[in-house]
Short mmCIF file of N, CA and C in Angstrom, two decimals:
data_model
loop_
_atom_site.label_atom_id
_atom_site.label_comp_id
_atom_site.label_asym_id
_atom_site.label_seq_id
_atom_site.Cartn_x
_atom_site.Cartn_y
_atom_site.Cartn_z
N MET A 1 -50.58 27.75 -60.31
CA MET A 1 -50.61 26.97 -61.26
C MET A 1 -51.96 25.93 -61.15
N ASP A 2 -52.65 25.85 -62.11
CA ASP A 2 -54.28 25.12 -61.93
C ASP A 2 -53.83 23.65 -61.48
N GLU A 3 -54.96 23.09 -61.11
CA GLU A 3 -55.06 21.64 -60.66
C GLU A 3 -54.55 20.71 -61.92
N CYS A 4 -55.16 20.92 -62.78
CA CYS A 4 -54.56 20.13 -64.08
C CYS A 4 -53.11 19.95 -64.40
N CYS A 5 -52.52 21.14 -64.40
CA CYS A 5 -51.24 21.08 -64.76
C CYS A 5 -50.17 20.34 -63.58
N SER A 6 -50.62 20.88 -62.31
CA SER A 6 -50.31 20.11 -61.08
C SER A 6 -50.35 18.26 -61.05
N SER A 7 -51.29 17.83 -61.98
CA SER A 7 -51.33 16.48 -61.98
C SER A 7 -50.97 15.93 -63.32
N ALA A 8 -50.40 16.50 -64.17
CA ALA A 8 -49.99 15.82 -65.39
C ALA A 8 -48.27 16.21 -65.27
N THR A 9 -48.06 16.82 -64.19
CA THR A 9 -46.35 16.95 -63.86
C THR A 9 -46.32 15.88 -63.16
N HIS A 10 -47.25 15.85 -61.94
CA HIS A 10 -46.85 14.42 -61.02
C HIS A 10 -47.00 13.33 -61.87
N ALA A 11 -47.87 12.85 -62.62
CA ALA A 11 -47.94 11.67 -63.68
C ALA A 11 -46.56 11.58 -64.37
N ALA A 12 -46.28 12.49 -65.06
CA ALA A 12 -44.94 12.67 -65.70
C ALA A 12 -43.88 12.10 -65.06
N ARG A 13 -43.63 12.67 -63.75
CA ARG A 13 -42.75 12.58 -62.73
C ARG A 13 -42.48 11.05 -62.40
N LYS A 14 -43.77 10.68 -62.11
CA LYS A 14 -44.33 9.20 -61.78
C LYS A 14 -44.03 7.98 -62.63
N HIS A 15 -43.98 8.43 -63.97
CA HIS A 15 -43.68 7.51 -65.16
C HIS A 15 -42.01 7.65 -65.20
N ARG A 16 -41.64 8.71 -65.10
CA ARG A 16 -40.20 8.89 -65.30
C ARG A 16 -39.41 7.98 -64.15
N ASN A 17 -40.06 8.14 -62.86
CA ASN A 17 -39.58 7.49 -62.15
C ASN A 17 -39.58 5.77 -62.00
N ILE A 18 -40.70 5.69 -62.68
CA ILE A 18 -40.64 3.79 -62.88
C ILE A 18 -39.59 3.57 -63.82
N PHE A 19 -39.58 4.24 -65.11
CA PHE A 19 -38.65 4.00 -65.76
C PHE A 19 -37.06 3.70 -65.33
N ILE A 20 -36.70 4.94 -64.24
CA ILE A 20 -35.43 5.11 -64.02
C ILE A 20 -35.14 3.73 -62.52
N ARG A 21 -36.40 3.21 -61.95
CA ARG A 21 -36.24 2.28 -61.23
C ARG A 21 -36.27 0.89 -62.06
N LEU A 22 -36.89 0.84 -63.24
CA LEU A 22 -36.94 -0.58 -64.17
C LEU A 22 -35.46 -0.55 -64.45
N TRP A 23 -34.77 0.47 -65.14
CA TRP A 23 -33.49 0.65 -65.90
C TRP A 23 -32.58 0.31 -64.63
N LYS A 24 -32.36 0.90 -63.46
CA LYS A 24 -31.68 0.49 -62.32
C LYS A 24 -31.44 -1.38 -61.97
N LYS A 25 -32.71 -1.57 -61.82
CA LYS A 25 -32.73 -3.06 -61.68
C LYS A 25 -32.28 -3.89 -62.67
N ALA A 26 -32.63 -3.48 -63.86
CA ALA A 26 -32.16 -4.20 -64.74
C ALA A 26 -30.49 -4.21 -64.97
N TYR A 27 -29.98 -3.05 -64.80
CA TYR A 27 -28.47 -2.56 -64.53
C TYR A 27 -27.73 -3.59 -63.34
N ARG A 28 -28.29 -3.49 -62.31
CA ARG A 28 -28.06 -4.32 -61.50
C ARG A 28 -27.91 -5.66 -61.74
N TRP A 29 -29.22 -6.09 -61.98
CA TRP A 29 -29.33 -7.55 -62.50
C TRP A 29 -28.17 -8.01 -63.40
N GLY A 30 -27.84 -7.35 -64.61
CA GLY A 30 -26.64 -7.15 -65.33
C GLY A 30 -25.25 -7.48 -64.66
N CYS A 31 -25.23 -6.43 -63.77
CA CYS A 31 -23.79 -6.49 -63.38
C CYS A 31 -23.81 -7.94 -62.14
N ARG A 32 -24.78 -8.17 -61.32
CA ARG A 32 -24.74 -9.33 -60.87
C ARG A 32 -24.63 -10.71 -61.49
N TRP A 33 -25.22 -10.57 -62.80
CA TRP A 33 -24.81 -11.63 -63.79
C TRP A 33 -23.51 -11.49 -64.19
N ASN A 34 -22.95 -10.78 -64.46
CA ASN A 34 -21.79 -10.53 -64.95
C ASN A 34 -20.46 -10.76 -64.14
N GLU A 35 -20.69 -10.71 -62.80
CA GLU A 35 -19.87 -11.19 -61.72
C GLU A 35 -19.65 -12.22 -61.19
N ARG A 36 -20.92 -13.14 -61.63
CA ARG A 36 -21.23 -14.39 -61.48
C ARG A 36 -20.48 -15.57 -62.52
N ARG A 37 -20.61 -14.64 -63.77
CA ARG A 37 -20.15 -15.30 -64.98
C ARG A 37 -18.56 -15.15 -64.81
N LYS A 38 -17.79 -14.15 -64.42
CA LYS A 38 -16.67 -13.85 -64.10
C LYS A 38 -16.26 -15.11 -63.06
N ALA A 39 -16.60 -15.26 -62.14
CA ALA A 39 -16.29 -16.13 -60.73
C ALA A 39 -16.21 -17.42 -61.28
N ALA A 40 -17.14 -17.83 -62.16
CA ALA A 40 -17.47 -18.96 -62.64
C ALA A 40 -16.48 -19.74 -63.74
N ASN A 41 -16.10 -18.69 -64.62
CA ASN A 41 -14.74 -18.64 -65.66
C ASN A 41 -13.73 -19.17 -65.12
N THR A 42 -13.16 -18.25 -63.72
CA THR A 42 -11.95 -17.89 -62.99
C THR A 42 -11.74 -19.53 -62.48
N LEU A 43 -12.87 -20.09 -61.82
CA LEU A 43 -13.02 -21.47 -61.15
C LEU A 43 -12.64 -22.18 -62.09
N ALA A 44 -13.34 -22.26 -63.26
CA ALA A 44 -13.24 -23.26 -64.30
C ALA A 44 -11.72 -23.36 -65.02
N ARG A 45 -10.99 -22.11 -64.69
CA ARG A 45 -9.65 -22.34 -65.22
C ARG A 45 -8.78 -22.81 -64.03
N MET A 46 -9.25 -23.10 -62.92
CA MET A 46 -8.29 -23.54 -61.61
C MET A 46 -8.06 -25.02 -61.90
N SER A 47 -6.95 -25.47 -61.55
CA SER A 47 -6.76 -26.77 -61.36
C SER A 47 -7.57 -27.40 -60.39
N SER A 48 -7.26 -28.90 -60.15
CA SER A 48 -8.17 -29.51 -58.97
C SER A 48 -7.62 -29.34 -57.80
N ALA A 49 -6.04 -28.98 -58.17
CA ALA A 49 -5.24 -28.62 -56.72
C ALA A 49 -5.88 -27.64 -56.11
N GLN A 50 -5.65 -26.55 -56.90
CA GLN A 50 -6.20 -25.27 -56.36
C GLN A 50 -7.39 -25.27 -55.92
N LEU A 51 -8.39 -26.26 -56.66
CA LEU A 51 -9.94 -25.98 -56.02
C LEU A 51 -9.91 -26.70 -54.53
N LYS A 52 -9.06 -27.87 -54.63
CA LYS A 52 -9.03 -28.60 -53.42
C LYS A 52 -8.90 -27.50 -52.22
N ASP A 53 -7.75 -26.71 -52.61
CA ASP A 53 -7.08 -25.88 -51.77
C ASP A 53 -8.34 -24.49 -51.06
N ILE A 54 -9.28 -24.44 -51.81
CA ILE A 54 -10.31 -23.48 -51.39
C ILE A 54 -11.65 -24.31 -51.05
N GLY A 55 -11.39 -25.77 -50.94
CA GLY A 55 -12.31 -26.48 -50.30
C GLY A 55 -13.53 -26.82 -51.56
N LEU A 56 -13.02 -26.94 -52.88
CA LEU A 56 -13.90 -27.07 -53.73
C LEU A 56 -13.70 -28.18 -54.73
N SER A 57 -14.83 -29.25 -55.52
CA SER A 57 -14.13 -30.10 -56.25
C SER A 57 -14.77 -29.57 -57.76
N ARG A 58 -14.26 -30.38 -58.67
CA ARG A 58 -14.47 -29.93 -59.80
C ARG A 58 -15.89 -30.48 -60.22
N ASP A 59 -16.61 -31.24 -59.33
CA ASP A 59 -17.96 -31.42 -59.91
C ASP A 59 -18.91 -30.05 -59.27
N ASP A 60 -18.15 -29.61 -58.22
CA ASP A 60 -18.91 -28.37 -57.61
C ASP A 60 -18.77 -27.42 -58.56
N VAL A 61 -17.99 -27.37 -59.24
CA VAL A 61 -17.55 -25.68 -60.27
C VAL A 61 -18.77 -26.32 -61.60
N LYS A 62 -18.55 -27.54 -61.87
CA LYS A 62 -19.81 -28.01 -63.02
C LYS A 62 -20.67 -27.33 -62.57
N ARG A 63 -21.13 -27.83 -61.25
CA ARG A 63 -22.72 -27.74 -60.93
C ARG A 63 -23.20 -26.46 -60.85
N ASP A 64 -22.33 -25.31 -60.42
CA ASP A 64 -22.52 -24.06 -60.27
C ASP A 64 -22.51 -23.29 -61.62
N HIS A 65 -21.40 -23.96 -62.35
CA HIS A 65 -21.44 -22.92 -63.57
C HIS A 65 -22.69 -23.41 -64.73
N SER A 66 -23.24 -24.59 -64.28
CA SER A 66 -24.24 -24.77 -64.87
C SER A 66 -25.51 -24.01 -64.87
N ARG A 67 -25.72 -23.26 -63.71
CA ARG A 67 -26.71 -22.18 -63.25
C ARG A 67 -26.18 -20.87 -63.90
N THR A 68 -25.49 -20.42 -64.06
CA THR A 68 -24.92 -19.33 -64.81
C THR A 68 -25.56 -18.99 -66.23
#
């Protein structure tokens, strides 16, 4: 294999690796966002007594829910 072909192959791998890393990063971000959204929805459905049992208030839930 000559020098030109090996550098072209290396460049193609590098571009593919960048795409894969970006896709994985976006996928992980989406998964984390979805988990936070589900947790916020679960907390929003809890009664004030249930929230008190776990050491939260309705204001805590509203403040955290506004971040998602």
